Coordinates of C-alpha atoms and ligand atoms in Angstrom, one line a residue:
M369 CA 113.3 63.3 101.9
S370 CA 113.1 60.5 104.1
S371 CA 117.1 59.4 106.2
F372 CA 116.0 56.0 104.4
N373 CA 116.1 57.3 101.0
Q374 CA 119.2 59.6 102.5
L375 CA 121.1 56.0 103.4
G376 CA 119.6 54.2 100.6
R377 CA 121.9 56.3 98.7
L378 CA 125.2 55.8 101.4
V379 CA 125.2 52.4 100.6
N380 CA 125.4 52.9 97.2
G381 CA 127.9 55.5 97.2
L382 CA 130.0 53.4 98.7
S383 CA 129.0 50.8 97.1
L384 CA 130.4 52.6 93.7
I385 CA 133.5 52.2 95.2
A386 CA 132.6 48.4 96.1
R387 CA 132.5 47.5 92.2
E388 CA 135.8 49.3 91.5
V389 CA 137.3 46.9 93.9
A390 CA 135.4 44.0 92.2
K391 CA 136.0 45.0 88.6
R392 CA 140.0 45.0 90.3
S393 CA 140.4 41.9 91.8
Q394 CA 139.1 40.6 88.1
T395 CA 141.4 42.5 86.3
I396 CA 144.3 40.9 88.4
E397 CA 142.5 37.9 88.1
H398 CA 143.0 38.2 84.8
A399 CA 146.1 40.1 84.6
K400 CA 147.9 35.9 84.3
N401 CA 150.7 37.3 82.4
G402 CA 152.0 40.2 83.0
D403 CA 153.8 41.3 85.8
L404 CA 150.9 40.9 88.8
E405 CA 153.3 42.0 92.0
T406 CA 153.9 45.2 89.9
L407 CA 150.5 45.6 89.4
I408 CA 148.6 44.7 92.8
S409 CA 151.5 46.2 94.8
S410 CA 151.0 49.6 91.9
S411 CA 146.9 49.3 91.9
L412 CA 147.1 49.3 96.2
K413 CA 150.0 52.5 96.0
N414 CA 146.8 54.1 93.7
A415 CA 144.4 52.8 96.1
L416 CA 145.9 54.3 98.8
L417 CA 147.2 57.2 97.0
S418 CA 143.7 58.1 96.2
A419 CA 141.6 57.8 98.9
T420 CA 144.0 59.8 100.8
D421 CA 143.8 62.6 98.7
L422 CA 140.1 62.6 98.2
T423 CA 138.7 61.3 101.6
G424 CA 140.5 64.9 102.1
L425 CA 139.0 66.4 98.6
T426 CA 136.2 65.6 99.7
K427 CA 135.8 67.0 102.8
G428 CA 136.0 70.1 100.8
K429 CA 137.9 72.7 103.0
V430 CA 140.5 74.3 102.5
R431 CA 143.8 72.7 103.8
E432 CA 146.5 74.7 104.8
F433 CA 149.4 73.9 102.6
S434 CA 151.8 75.6 101.4
K435 CA 153.9 75.2 98.2
P436 CA 157.1 77.6 97.8
R437 CA 156.4 79.2 94.5
P438 CA 159.5 77.4 92.1
K439 CA 162.2 79.8 91.6
D440 CA 162.9 77.9 88.3
S441 CA 160.0 78.4 86.4
V442 CA 161.0 79.8 83.6
V443 CA 163.7 78.0 81.7
Y444 CA 166.6 79.2 79.2
F445 CA 167.4 76.7 76.5
N446 CA 171.3 77.1 75.6
S447 CA 170.6 77.4 71.4
T448 CA 175.0 75.7 71.7
N449 CA 173.2 72.8 73.3
D450 CA 172.1 70.4 70.7
G451 CA 170.8 67.1 72.0
G452 CA 167.3 68.2 74.2
G453 CA 169.2 70.4 76.4
K454 CA 167.4 70.6 79.1
D455 CA 169.8 71.2 81.7
V456 CA 170.5 74.2 81.1
V457 CA 169.0 76.6 82.7
N458 CA 169.2 79.9 83.3
Y459 CA 167.1 82.5 85.7
S460 CA 165.8 85.5 84.2
S461 CA 166.8 89.2 86.3
N462 CA 163.0 88.8 87.3
D463 CA 162.8 85.2 88.8
I464 CA 165.8 86.3 90.8
A465 CA 163.5 89.5 91.9
R466 CA 160.3 87.1 92.7
A467 CA 162.3 84.0 94.5
S468 CA 163.5 86.8 97.4
L469 CA 159.7 86.9 97.9
T470 CA 157.6 85.8 100.6
S471 CA 155.2 83.5 99.2
D472 CA 152.0 86.4 99.6
E473 CA 154.2 89.1 97.9
K474 CA 154.8 86.8 95.3
V475 CA 150.7 86.6 95.2
D476 CA 150.4 90.1 94.7
S477 CA 153.3 90.4 92.1
D478 CA 151.6 88.5 89.8
K479 CA 148.3 89.2 89.3
G480 CA 148.7 90.8 86.2
V481 CA 149.4 91.6 82.2
S482 CA 152.1 89.6 80.9
N483 CA 154.6 91.3 78.3
N484 CA 151.4 91.1 75.5
G485 CA 148.9 92.0 77.9
Q486 CA 147.8 88.4 78.8
T487 CA 146.3 88.0 81.9
I488 CA 148.4 85.7 83.6
P489 CA 147.1 83.4 86.6
Q490 CA 149.6 82.7 88.6
E491 CA 148.7 82.3 92.6
R492 CA 148.2 78.7 91.5
L493 CA 151.0 76.3 93.4
V494 CA 151.1 78.6 96.4
N495 CA 148.6 77.7 98.6
D496 CA 145.2 75.2 98.1
G497 CA 141.7 74.8 98.4
L498 CA 138.6 78.0 98.3
E499 CA 138.9 81.3 99.6
T500 CA 136.6 84.3 99.3
E501 CA 137.7 87.7 98.0
C502 CA 136.3 90.6 96.9
E503 CA 137.2 91.7 93.5
S504 CA 138.7 95.6 94.3
T505 CA 138.6 97.3 91.4
S506 CA 142.0 97.6 91.0
D507 CA 142.0 94.0 91.0
N508 CA 140.1 94.6 87.8
K509 CA 141.9 97.3 85.7
R510 CA 144.4 95.2 85.2
Y511 CA 142.1 93.7 82.8
V512 CA 140.9 96.5 80.3
D513 CA 144.3 99.0 80.1
G514 CA 143.4 101.9 78.9
G515 CA 139.0 101.6 78.3
E516 CA 137.1 102.5 80.3
V517 CA 135.8 100.5 83.7
V518 CA 132.7 100.8 84.3
K519 CA 131.4 98.6 87.6
T520 CA 128.4 99.3 89.7
A521 CA 128.9 99.4 93.6
A522 CA 127.8 96.1 93.5
E523 CA 129.6 94.2 91.3
A524 CA 132.6 95.6 92.8
T525 CA 132.0 94.4 96.5
V526 CA 131.0 91.1 95.3
P527 CA 133.1 88.3 97.2
V528 CA 134.1 85.6 94.4
K529 CA 135.1 82.4 95.7
R530 CA 138.2 82.2 93.8
R531 CA 140.2 78.5 94.4
R532 CA 143.7 78.7 94.3
P533 CA 145.4 74.9 91.9
R534 CA 147.4 73.0 93.8
E535 CA 150.8 71.4 91.5
R536 CA 148.3 67.6 91.9
K537 CA 149.5 64.7 89.7
V538 CA 147.2 63.8 87.6
P539 CA 145.1 60.2 87.7
A540 CA 146.0 58.8 84.6
T541 CA 145.0 55.0 84.9
T542 CA 141.5 53.5 84.6
F543 CA 141.4 52.5 88.0
S544 CA 142.4 55.4 90.1
R545 CA 139.9 57.4 88.0
A546 CA 137.4 55.1 88.9
F547 CA 138.2 55.3 92.1
G548 CA 138.7 59.0 91.9
F549 CA 134.3 59.2 91.3
A550 CA 133.5 56.3 93.4
A551 CA 134.6 58.5 96.6
L552 CA 133.6 61.4 95.4
G553 CA 129.5 59.7 95.2
A554 CA 130.4 58.2 98.7
G555 CA 131.8 62.1 99.8
L556 CA 128.2 63.3 98.6
A557 CA 126.2 60.3 100.4
W558 CA 127.9 61.8 102.9
G559 CA 127.5 65.3 102.5
T560 CA 123.9 64.7 102.6
V561 CA 123.0 62.3 104.9
Q562 CA 124.9 64.9 107.2
E563 CA 122.6 68.0 105.3
S564 CA 119.8 66.3 106.1
A565 CA 120.3 66.0 109.6
K566 CA 120.9 69.6 109.6
R567 CA 117.3 69.8 108.3
L568 CA 116.2 67.8 110.4
V569 CA 117.8 69.3 113.4
Y570 CA 117.6 73.5 112.1
G571 CA 114.4 73.1 109.2
S572 CA 114.6 73.7 105.6
P573 CA 116.3 76.9 103.9
I574 CA 113.4 78.9 102.9
S575 CA 112.7 76.8 99.0
N576 CA 112.1 80.0 97.0
E577 CA 111.0 77.4 94.6
K578 CA 114.7 76.5 94.3
Q579 CA 115.8 73.2 93.4
S580 CA 118.7 73.8 96.0
A581 CA 116.5 74.6 98.6
V582 CA 115.2 71.1 98.2
S583 CA 116.9 68.8 98.0
P584 CA 119.6 68.4 100.6
F585 CA 121.9 66.6 98.2
L586 CA 122.0 70.1 96.6
S587 CA 124.5 71.2 99.4
E588 CA 126.8 74.4 99.3
K589 CA 129.4 71.7 100.7
N590 CA 128.1 69.1 97.9
A591 CA 128.9 71.5 95.7
E592 CA 131.5 72.5 96.7
R593 CA 133.7 68.4 97.6
L594 CA 132.5 68.2 93.7
A595 CA 133.7 71.5 92.4
L596 CA 137.1 70.1 93.9
A597 CA 136.9 66.8 92.5
L598 CA 136.4 67.9 89.4
C599 CA 139.4 69.7 89.6
R600 CA 141.7 67.3 91.0
M601 CA 140.1 64.1 88.2
R602 CA 140.3 66.7 85.4
G603 CA 139.6 65.2 81.6
A604 CA 135.2 65.1 80.9
A605 CA 134.4 64.8 83.8
L606 CA 135.7 68.6 84.4
K607 CA 135.5 69.3 81.1
L608 CA 130.9 67.9 81.2
G609 CA 131.7 70.4 84.2
Q610 CA 132.7 73.9 82.7
M611 CA 129.9 72.8 80.0
L612 CA 127.1 73.2 82.5
S613 CA 128.8 76.0 84.4
I614 CA 128.0 78.6 81.2
Q615 CA 124.5 77.9 82.3
D616 CA 122.0 80.1 84.3
E617 CA 120.1 80.2 87.5
S618 CA 117.5 79.6 86.7
L619 CA 119.0 76.0 84.6
V620 CA 121.3 75.3 87.2
P621 CA 120.6 74.8 91.3
A622 CA 122.6 77.9 92.7
P623 CA 125.4 76.1 94.8
I624 CA 125.5 74.3 91.7
L625 CA 126.6 76.8 89.6
A626 CA 129.0 78.9 92.3
A627 CA 130.7 76.1 92.1
L628 CA 131.3 74.7 88.5
D629 CA 132.8 78.3 88.3
I630 CA 135.0 77.5 90.9
V631 CA 135.8 74.2 88.7
R632 CA 135.6 77.1 85.3
Q633 CA 138.5 78.7 86.9
G634 CA 140.7 75.9 86.7
A635 CA 141.8 72.5 87.2
D636 CA 144.9 71.7 88.9
V637 CA 148.8 71.6 87.5
M638 CA 150.7 68.9 86.6
P639 CA 153.8 68.5 88.3
R640 CA 156.8 69.7 86.1
S641 CA 158.3 66.1 86.1
Q642 CA 154.6 64.9 84.5
L643 CA 154.7 67.9 82.1
N644 CA 158.1 66.0 81.1
Q645 CA 157.1 62.7 80.2
V646 CA 154.6 64.0 78.4
L647 CA 156.7 66.4 76.0
D648 CA 159.0 63.7 75.8
A649 CA 156.7 61.3 74.6
E650 CA 155.2 63.2 72.1
L651 CA 157.7 65.7 71.6
G652 CA 160.8 63.2 71.0
P653 CA 163.0 64.3 74.3
G654 CA 164.6 67.0 71.8
W655 CA 161.4 69.0 72.2
S656 CA 164.3 72.2 74.1
T657 CA 166.3 72.7 71.4
K658 CA 163.2 74.3 69.1
L659 CA 162.9 77.0 71.7
T660 CA 164.7 80.1 73.6
S661 CA 163.2 79.6 76.7
F662 CA 159.5 77.3 78.9
D663 CA 158.2 78.4 82.1
Y664 CA 157.4 75.6 83.7
E665 CA 154.2 77.5 84.9
P666 CA 151.2 76.8 83.3
L667 CA 149.4 80.3 81.6
A668 CA 146.0 78.2 82.6
A669 CA 144.7 75.0 83.5
A670 CA 141.8 73.3 81.2
S671 CA 139.8 70.6 81.0
I672 CA 142.6 69.1 78.8
G673 CA 145.8 69.7 79.0
Q674 CA 147.6 72.9 80.7
V675 CA 148.7 75.1 78.9
H676 CA 152.2 76.7 78.7
R677 CA 154.2 79.9 77.4
A678 CA 156.8 79.3 75.5
V679 CA 159.3 81.3 73.4
M680 CA 160.4 79.7 70.0
K681 CA 164.3 80.0 68.6
D682 CA 162.4 83.1 66.5
G683 CA 161.5 84.9 68.7
M684 CA 157.5 84.3 68.8
D685 CA 156.2 83.4 71.9
V686 CA 153.9 80.4 71.7
A687 CA 151.8 78.5 73.3
M688 CA 151.7 74.9 74.2
K689 CA 148.8 73.1 75.5
I690 CA 149.7 70.0 76.9
Q691 CA 147.2 67.6 77.1
Y692 CA 147.6 65.3 80.6
P693 CA 148.6 61.9 80.8
G694 CA 145.3 59.6 80.0
V695 CA 142.7 61.9 80.0
A696 CA 142.0 60.6 77.0
D697 CA 142.5 56.7 77.1
S698 CA 139.7 57.0 80.0
I699 CA 136.5 59.1 78.5
E700 CA 134.6 56.6 77.9
S701 CA 134.8 55.2 81.7
D702 CA 134.3 58.8 82.8
I703 CA 131.4 58.9 81.5
E704 CA 130.1 55.9 82.7
N705 CA 131.0 57.3 86.2
V706 CA 130.1 60.0 86.1
K707 CA 126.5 58.6 85.0
L708 CA 127.1 56.7 87.5
L709 CA 126.7 59.3 89.4
L710 CA 124.3 61.3 88.4
D711 CA 121.8 57.9 88.4
Y712 CA 121.9 57.6 91.8
T713 CA 121.2 61.6 93.1
N714 CA 118.5 61.1 91.5
L715 CA 118.9 64.4 89.1
I716 CA 118.1 64.5 86.5
P717 CA 114.8 63.9 84.4
K718 CA 113.3 60.7 82.2
G719 CA 113.6 63.5 79.6
L720 CA 117.0 64.1 79.3
Y721 CA 117.7 61.5 76.9
L722 CA 120.4 61.1 79.4
D723 CA 121.9 58.4 77.4
R724 CA 122.1 59.7 73.6
A725 CA 123.7 63.0 76.0
M726 CA 125.9 61.0 76.9
K727 CA 127.0 59.4 73.8
V728 CA 127.2 62.4 72.6
A729 CA 129.2 63.7 75.1
K730 CA 131.7 60.5 74.5
E731 CA 132.0 61.6 71.1
E732 CA 132.4 65.9 70.9
L733 CA 135.8 64.5 74.2
S734 CA 137.4 62.5 71.8
R735 CA 137.0 64.7 69.3
E736 CA 138.4 67.5 71.9
C737 CA 141.7 65.1 73.1
D738 CA 143.0 65.0 69.2
Y739 CA 145.4 67.5 69.1
Q740 CA 146.1 67.0 65.7
L741 CA 142.4 67.6 65.3
E742 CA 141.8 70.9 66.6
A743 CA 145.7 72.0 64.9
S744 CA 143.6 70.7 61.6
N745 CA 140.4 73.0 62.6
Q746 CA 142.3 76.3 64.4
K747 CA 143.8 76.7 60.5
R748 CA 140.9 75.9 58.4
F749 CA 139.1 78.5 61.3
R750 CA 142.1 81.3 60.6
D751 CA 141.8 80.5 56.2
M752 CA 137.7 81.1 56.6
L753 CA 138.2 84.4 59.7
S754 CA 141.1 86.0 57.0
G755 CA 139.5 88.7 55.8
H756 CA 137.1 89.1 58.6
E757 CA 137.3 92.8 61.0
G758 CA 138.0 91.8 64.4
F759 CA 138.5 88.5 64.7
Y760 CA 142.0 86.9 64.6
V761 CA 142.8 83.3 64.7
P762 CA 146.1 81.9 66.3
L763 CA 149.4 80.6 63.9
V764 CA 149.8 77.0 64.4
V765 CA 153.3 75.8 65.3
D766 CA 153.1 72.4 63.2
D767 CA 157.1 72.0 64.1
I768 CA 156.0 71.8 68.4
S769 CA 152.4 69.6 68.2
G770 CA 151.3 66.2 68.2
K771 CA 148.9 64.3 69.2
R772 CA 148.6 65.6 72.6
V773 CA 150.2 68.7 71.9
L774 CA 149.9 72.3 70.4
T775 CA 151.3 74.6 69.7
T776 CA 150.1 77.9 68.9
E777 CA 150.5 82.0 68.5
L778 CA 150.4 83.3 71.7
I779 CA 148.1 85.7 71.7
S780 CA 146.6 88.1 74.4
G781 CA 142.7 89.8 75.6
V782 CA 140.3 89.3 78.1
P783 CA 137.7 87.2 78.0
I784 CA 134.3 88.1 77.9
D785 CA 133.4 88.6 81.4
K786 CA 135.7 90.7 81.9
V787 CA 134.7 92.5 79.5
A788 CA 130.9 93.1 81.2
L789 CA 133.7 95.9 82.9
L790 CA 133.8 98.3 79.8
D791 CA 132.1 101.1 78.6
Q792 CA 128.4 99.8 76.7
G793 CA 129.7 100.7 73.5
T794 CA 132.2 98.0 73.7
R795 CA 130.1 95.6 75.7
N796 CA 127.6 96.4 72.8
Y797 CA 130.7 95.7 69.3
V798 CA 131.3 92.8 71.6
G799 CA 128.2 91.0 71.6
R800 CA 127.6 92.0 68.1
K801 CA 130.3 91.5 66.9
L802 CA 130.1 87.3 69.0
L803 CA 126.5 87.0 67.8
E804 CA 127.6 87.2 64.1
L805 CA 130.3 84.8 64.6
T806 CA 127.6 82.8 65.5
L807 CA 125.1 83.5 62.6
M808 CA 128.1 83.0 60.0
E809 CA 129.8 80.1 62.1
L810 CA 126.7 78.1 61.2
F811 CA 125.4 79.6 58.2
V812 CA 128.2 80.7 56.2
F813 CA 131.0 78.1 57.2
R814 CA 128.5 75.6 58.4
F815 CA 131.2 75.1 60.1
M816 CA 131.3 75.3 64.8
Q817 CA 133.6 76.1 67.2
T818 CA 131.2 74.7 69.8
D819 CA 132.9 75.3 73.5
P820 CA 131.4 79.1 74.1
N821 CA 133.3 79.1 77.3
W822 CA 134.0 82.6 77.5
S823 CA 138.1 82.2 78.1
N824 CA 137.6 81.1 74.3
F825 CA 136.9 84.3 72.8
L826 CA 139.9 86.8 74.6
Y827 CA 138.9 90.2 73.2
D828 CA 142.0 92.8 72.3
E829 CA 140.8 96.2 73.0
T830 CA 144.3 97.9 71.4
T831 CA 143.0 96.4 68.4
K832 CA 139.9 96.4 69.1
T833 CA 140.0 92.3 68.2
I834 CA 138.2 89.6 69.5
N835 CA 141.6 86.3 69.7
L836 CA 139.4 83.1 69.0
I837 CA 141.5 79.9 71.1
D838 CA 139.5 77.1 71.3
F839 CA 138.8 74.7 68.0
G840 CA 138.8 71.2 69.7
A841 CA 135.1 70.8 69.9
A842 CA 134.6 71.8 66.0
R843 CA 132.3 70.3 64.1
D844 CA 130.6 70.9 60.4
Y845 CA 127.1 70.5 59.8
P846 CA 125.3 69.5 56.9
K847 CA 123.7 72.0 54.3
R848 CA 120.3 70.1 54.1
F849 CA 119.7 70.6 58.3
V850 CA 121.6 73.9 57.8
D851 CA 119.0 74.9 55.4
D852 CA 116.4 73.8 57.5
Y853 CA 117.1 75.2 60.8
L854 CA 117.1 78.8 59.2
R855 CA 113.8 78.5 58.9
M856 CA 113.4 77.1 61.7
V857 CA 114.8 80.2 62.8
M858 CA 113.2 82.9 61.0
A859 CA 110.0 80.8 61.9
C860 CA 110.6 81.9 65.4
A861 CA 111.6 85.6 64.3
N862 CA 108.6 86.4 62.6
N863 CA 106.2 84.2 65.2
D864 CA 104.8 81.6 62.7
R865 CA 103.6 79.1 64.6
A866 CA 102.8 76.1 61.9
A867 CA 105.9 77.3 60.0
V868 CA 108.4 76.0 63.8
I869 CA 105.6 73.5 63.5
E870 CA 106.9 71.5 60.6
M871 CA 110.9 73.0 60.4
S872 CA 110.9 71.2 63.9
Q873 CA 109.7 67.7 62.3
R874 CA 111.7 67.6 59.7
L875 CA 114.8 68.5 61.9
G876 CA 114.2 65.6 64.2
F877 CA 113.0 67.7 67.0
L878 CA 108.9 66.6 66.5
T879 CA 107.8 63.2 65.7
G880 CA 104.0 64.2 65.0
K881 CA 102.9 62.0 67.1
E882 CA 103.1 65.3 70.7
S883 CA 100.8 65.8 72.2
E884 CA 99.0 70.4 72.8
V885 CA 101.2 70.9 76.0
M886 CA 104.4 69.4 74.5
L887 CA 103.9 71.4 71.0
E888 CA 102.7 74.9 72.5
A889 CA 105.8 74.4 75.0
H890 CA 108.0 74.2 72.3
V891 CA 106.4 76.4 70.2
Q892 CA 106.7 79.0 72.9
A893 CA 110.3 78.1 72.8
G894 CA 111.0 78.5 70.0
F895 CA 109.6 82.5 69.9
V896 CA 111.1 83.3 73.7
V897 CA 114.9 82.5 71.5
G898 CA 113.0 84.1 68.2
L899 CA 113.0 87.4 70.2
P900 CA 115.6 89.0 70.1
F901 CA 115.7 88.7 66.2
S902 CA 111.5 89.8 65.8
K903 CA 112.3 93.3 66.4
S904 CA 114.4 96.0 64.6
G905 CA 117.1 98.4 66.0
G906 CA 118.7 96.9 68.5
Y907 CA 117.6 94.2 71.1
D908 CA 118.4 94.8 74.5
F909 CA 120.8 91.9 77.0
R910 CA 120.4 93.9 79.1
S911 CA 116.5 93.4 81.0
T912 CA 115.5 90.0 78.7
N913 CA 114.3 87.4 80.2
I914 CA 115.3 84.4 78.0
T915 CA 116.3 82.1 79.9
Q916 CA 114.0 82.4 82.9
S917 CA 111.6 81.7 80.3
I918 CA 113.5 78.9 78.3
S919 CA 113.4 76.9 81.7
N920 CA 109.8 77.7 82.7
L921 CA 108.8 75.4 79.1
G922 CA 111.9 73.5 79.6
A923 CA 110.4 71.7 82.0
T924 CA 107.2 70.6 80.7
M925 CA 109.2 69.8 78.0
L926 CA 111.0 67.5 79.7
R927 CA 108.3 65.8 80.9
H928 CA 106.3 65.2 77.4
R929 CA 109.5 64.8 74.9
L930 CA 108.4 61.8 72.6
T931 CA 111.8 62.0 71.4
P932 CA 115.6 62.9 72.0
P933 CA 116.8 65.8 69.9
P934 CA 119.1 64.9 66.1
D935 CA 123.0 65.3 67.3
E936 CA 123.4 67.8 65.3
A937 CA 121.6 69.7 68.5
Y938 CA 123.5 69.2 71.9
S939 CA 126.9 71.3 70.1
L940 CA 124.5 73.8 68.7
H941 CA 121.9 75.2 71.2
R942 CA 125.2 75.0 73.4
K943 CA 127.1 77.5 71.6
L944 CA 123.6 79.8 70.7
S945 CA 122.7 79.8 74.7
G946 CA 126.7 80.2 75.1
A947 CA 126.5 83.4 72.6
F948 CA 123.0 84.5 74.1
L949 CA 124.7 84.3 77.3
A950 CA 127.3 86.0 76.7
C951 CA 125.5 89.3 74.9
I952 CA 123.4 88.5 78.7
K953 CA 126.8 88.4 80.4
L954 CA 128.1 91.8 78.7
G955 CA 124.7 93.5 79.2
A956 CA 124.9 94.1 75.4
V957 CA 122.3 95.7 73.0
V958 CA 122.5 94.0 69.7
P959 CA 120.6 94.8 66.0
C960 CA 120.0 90.7 66.2
R961 CA 117.2 90.9 63.7
E962 CA 119.4 93.3 60.8
L963 CA 122.5 90.6 61.1
L964 CA 119.5 87.9 60.8
L965 CA 118.5 89.0 57.8
D966 CA 121.6 90.0 56.4
V967 CA 122.7 85.9 56.7
Y968 CA 118.7 84.8 54.9
E969 CA 119.4 87.8 52.5
H970 CA 122.7 85.9 51.3
Y971 CA 122.0 82.4 51.8
H972 CA 121.3 80.1 48.9
F973 CA 118.7 76.8 49.8
G974 CA 119.2 73.6 48.1
E975 CA 122.5 73.8 47.5
D976 CA 125.0 71.1 47.3
E977 CA 126.9 69.4 50.8
W978 CA 130.6 70.8 49.9
S979 CA 129.4 74.5 48.9
L980 CA 130.1 77.1 51.5
S981 CA 127.7 79.8 50.5
T982 CA 129.0 83.5 49.9
A983 CA 127.0 85.7 52.1
S984 CA 128.9 88.3 54.1
V985 CA 127.9 89.1 57.3
S986 CA 129.1 93.4 57.3
Ligands
ATP401 N1 147.4 81.3 71.9 C1 147.2 80.7 73.5 N2 147.5 82.3 73.5 C2 147.3 82.6 75.4 N3 146.4 81.8 76.0 C3 146.3 80.5 75.1 C4 146.2 80.7 74.0 N4 146.1 79.3 73.7 C5 145.0 79.4 74.9 N5 145.4 80.1 75.6 C6 145.1 79.9 77.0 O1 144.7 78.6 77.9 C7 143.0 78.5 77.8 C8 143.1 76.9 77.7 O2 143.4 76.8 76.3 P1 141.8 75.9 76.0 O3 140.9 76.3 75.9 O4 143.1 75.7 74.4 O5 142.5 74.3 76.5 P2 141.0 73.6 76.4 O6 141.6 71.9 76.8 O7 140.6 73.6 75.2 O8 140.3 74.6 77.8 P3 138.9 74.1 78.1 O9 138.6 73.3 79.5 O10 138.8 75.7 78.4 O11 138.1 73.9 76.7 C9 143.2 79.5 77.8 O12 141.7 79.6 78.3 C10 143.9 80.7 77.6 O13 144.1 81.7 78.9

């Protein structure tokens, strides 16, 4: 790619900033009735803050920022205080002990398991930026607690880039968010120019046909810039990043995947003042009267909200998910800004029908920001799975929940990627359960949790149960769609070309006017996905190359596709590929065909929309 092109990109990136500044000027013009002075000063302040933040941030460097861990992370509420009680603070002996440690000791002492076995990534708040660590066996043992640890030598010494999240305010206005994206765009453009210059002097890296080696945009530094900016911005963009992060290297370039893995580990953390504002606004200033204690140090900082541990008056341990301010109102503009960034990178092939995908993503994200909807989805799942051994859905605490705060029973367990360190029998069991659940959600409940993030499945070794969380992205599928989809899956499993084509047309994947090249690629992709279901006796996900084959066929399909996939397919295929990737990650051997046949034999085709199939998955 010529230097002129790179320069063009830099100009484009800078023009993103200019566009936002221009947009803001119009807003100022229109703010005739408002307090103009405040608007201007706060906008300037925001712009200045964003600019300074993002200048450091888009450099992607590890900064020596040291913030002592707050001594009063757990706040205890006095039971006699009914008027809010947030001022009544006690410290536990544990806090006092931790407060006397040095900052480094705190990091080590915090790596561990909470009372109920939940891993608490409490190394946050101590340092900023990225650092490379080697995962040691002893470190991983904390995840397995009683289970057999099985690791290859390579796994034991793989250097893992970890990020220590910072406490940083979420950019909550549309402008500050748009400015953040614009600055990121400029940072990426600058990174691309630097990489191009480096390649001119030192030559390009060995290609191996990898996109990362071909495009100077996909440099490691740029990927890191992207990850750090996403962690700072949070919200819709981070969610999109997390969705991509569970993809396979053959689908997403390696440096981007590595950066997104950093994103998957968690976002920055809201400062206490911002957190209290959300809690007061959502639950009323007396929210603390329902609790015995609240831990201000989050269990997790996710894309849309952060999760805190609290104890209720009746003694129940709960997880309170508290939404970042502004993210719900910024979905539309966040997605538009991501699209602008993607457009200017020219990395997205035409056949991806980006506009359609973005439209679906906007709808999904708006649903995910509605915690009342998530609460009702969670209760539905709890009911549906109550008789099914091996799964548990935590209780929803309505009393301390609202549109932007969701309180649920605290559960324990280790995420799927950590289960991959356990013995083969456990991995097979968890892989089987995950696939069983996926088939049951689609073909029995016709109601599916479509976010296959590995941390949404927490395996509890002591009870052999998969604890399920995060039901924001759950959706119903129409009976007619599910009928035809099951026929298509069977056709794929049975290598039935004609039926694959017929069902694909009925479902809207094909128009009927496709070229032979496209038809062949489509059918072959179907057969690849159907492979685990094609033979009885257990499919070994350790030796599969499903993702590589799909990736090769996908390139052809993107070139020759005549129609975008039906709306249902986006979330469904994300979930299905998530289930496969989880089995691959686990290296599980799963009797996929038997599980599918069991569903198929119990399935009732052509029933009315609302009646649930009586199929049972054993
Ligand atoms: N009930 C719970 N018990 C224990 N931990 C929980 C619970 N709910 C959430 N968590 C922790 O908080 C993290 C984020 O929660 P959740 O996935 O519900 O949030 P989210 O905003 O939807 O996140 P994501 O961006 O991953 O989709 C989980 O991965 C888990 O570590």
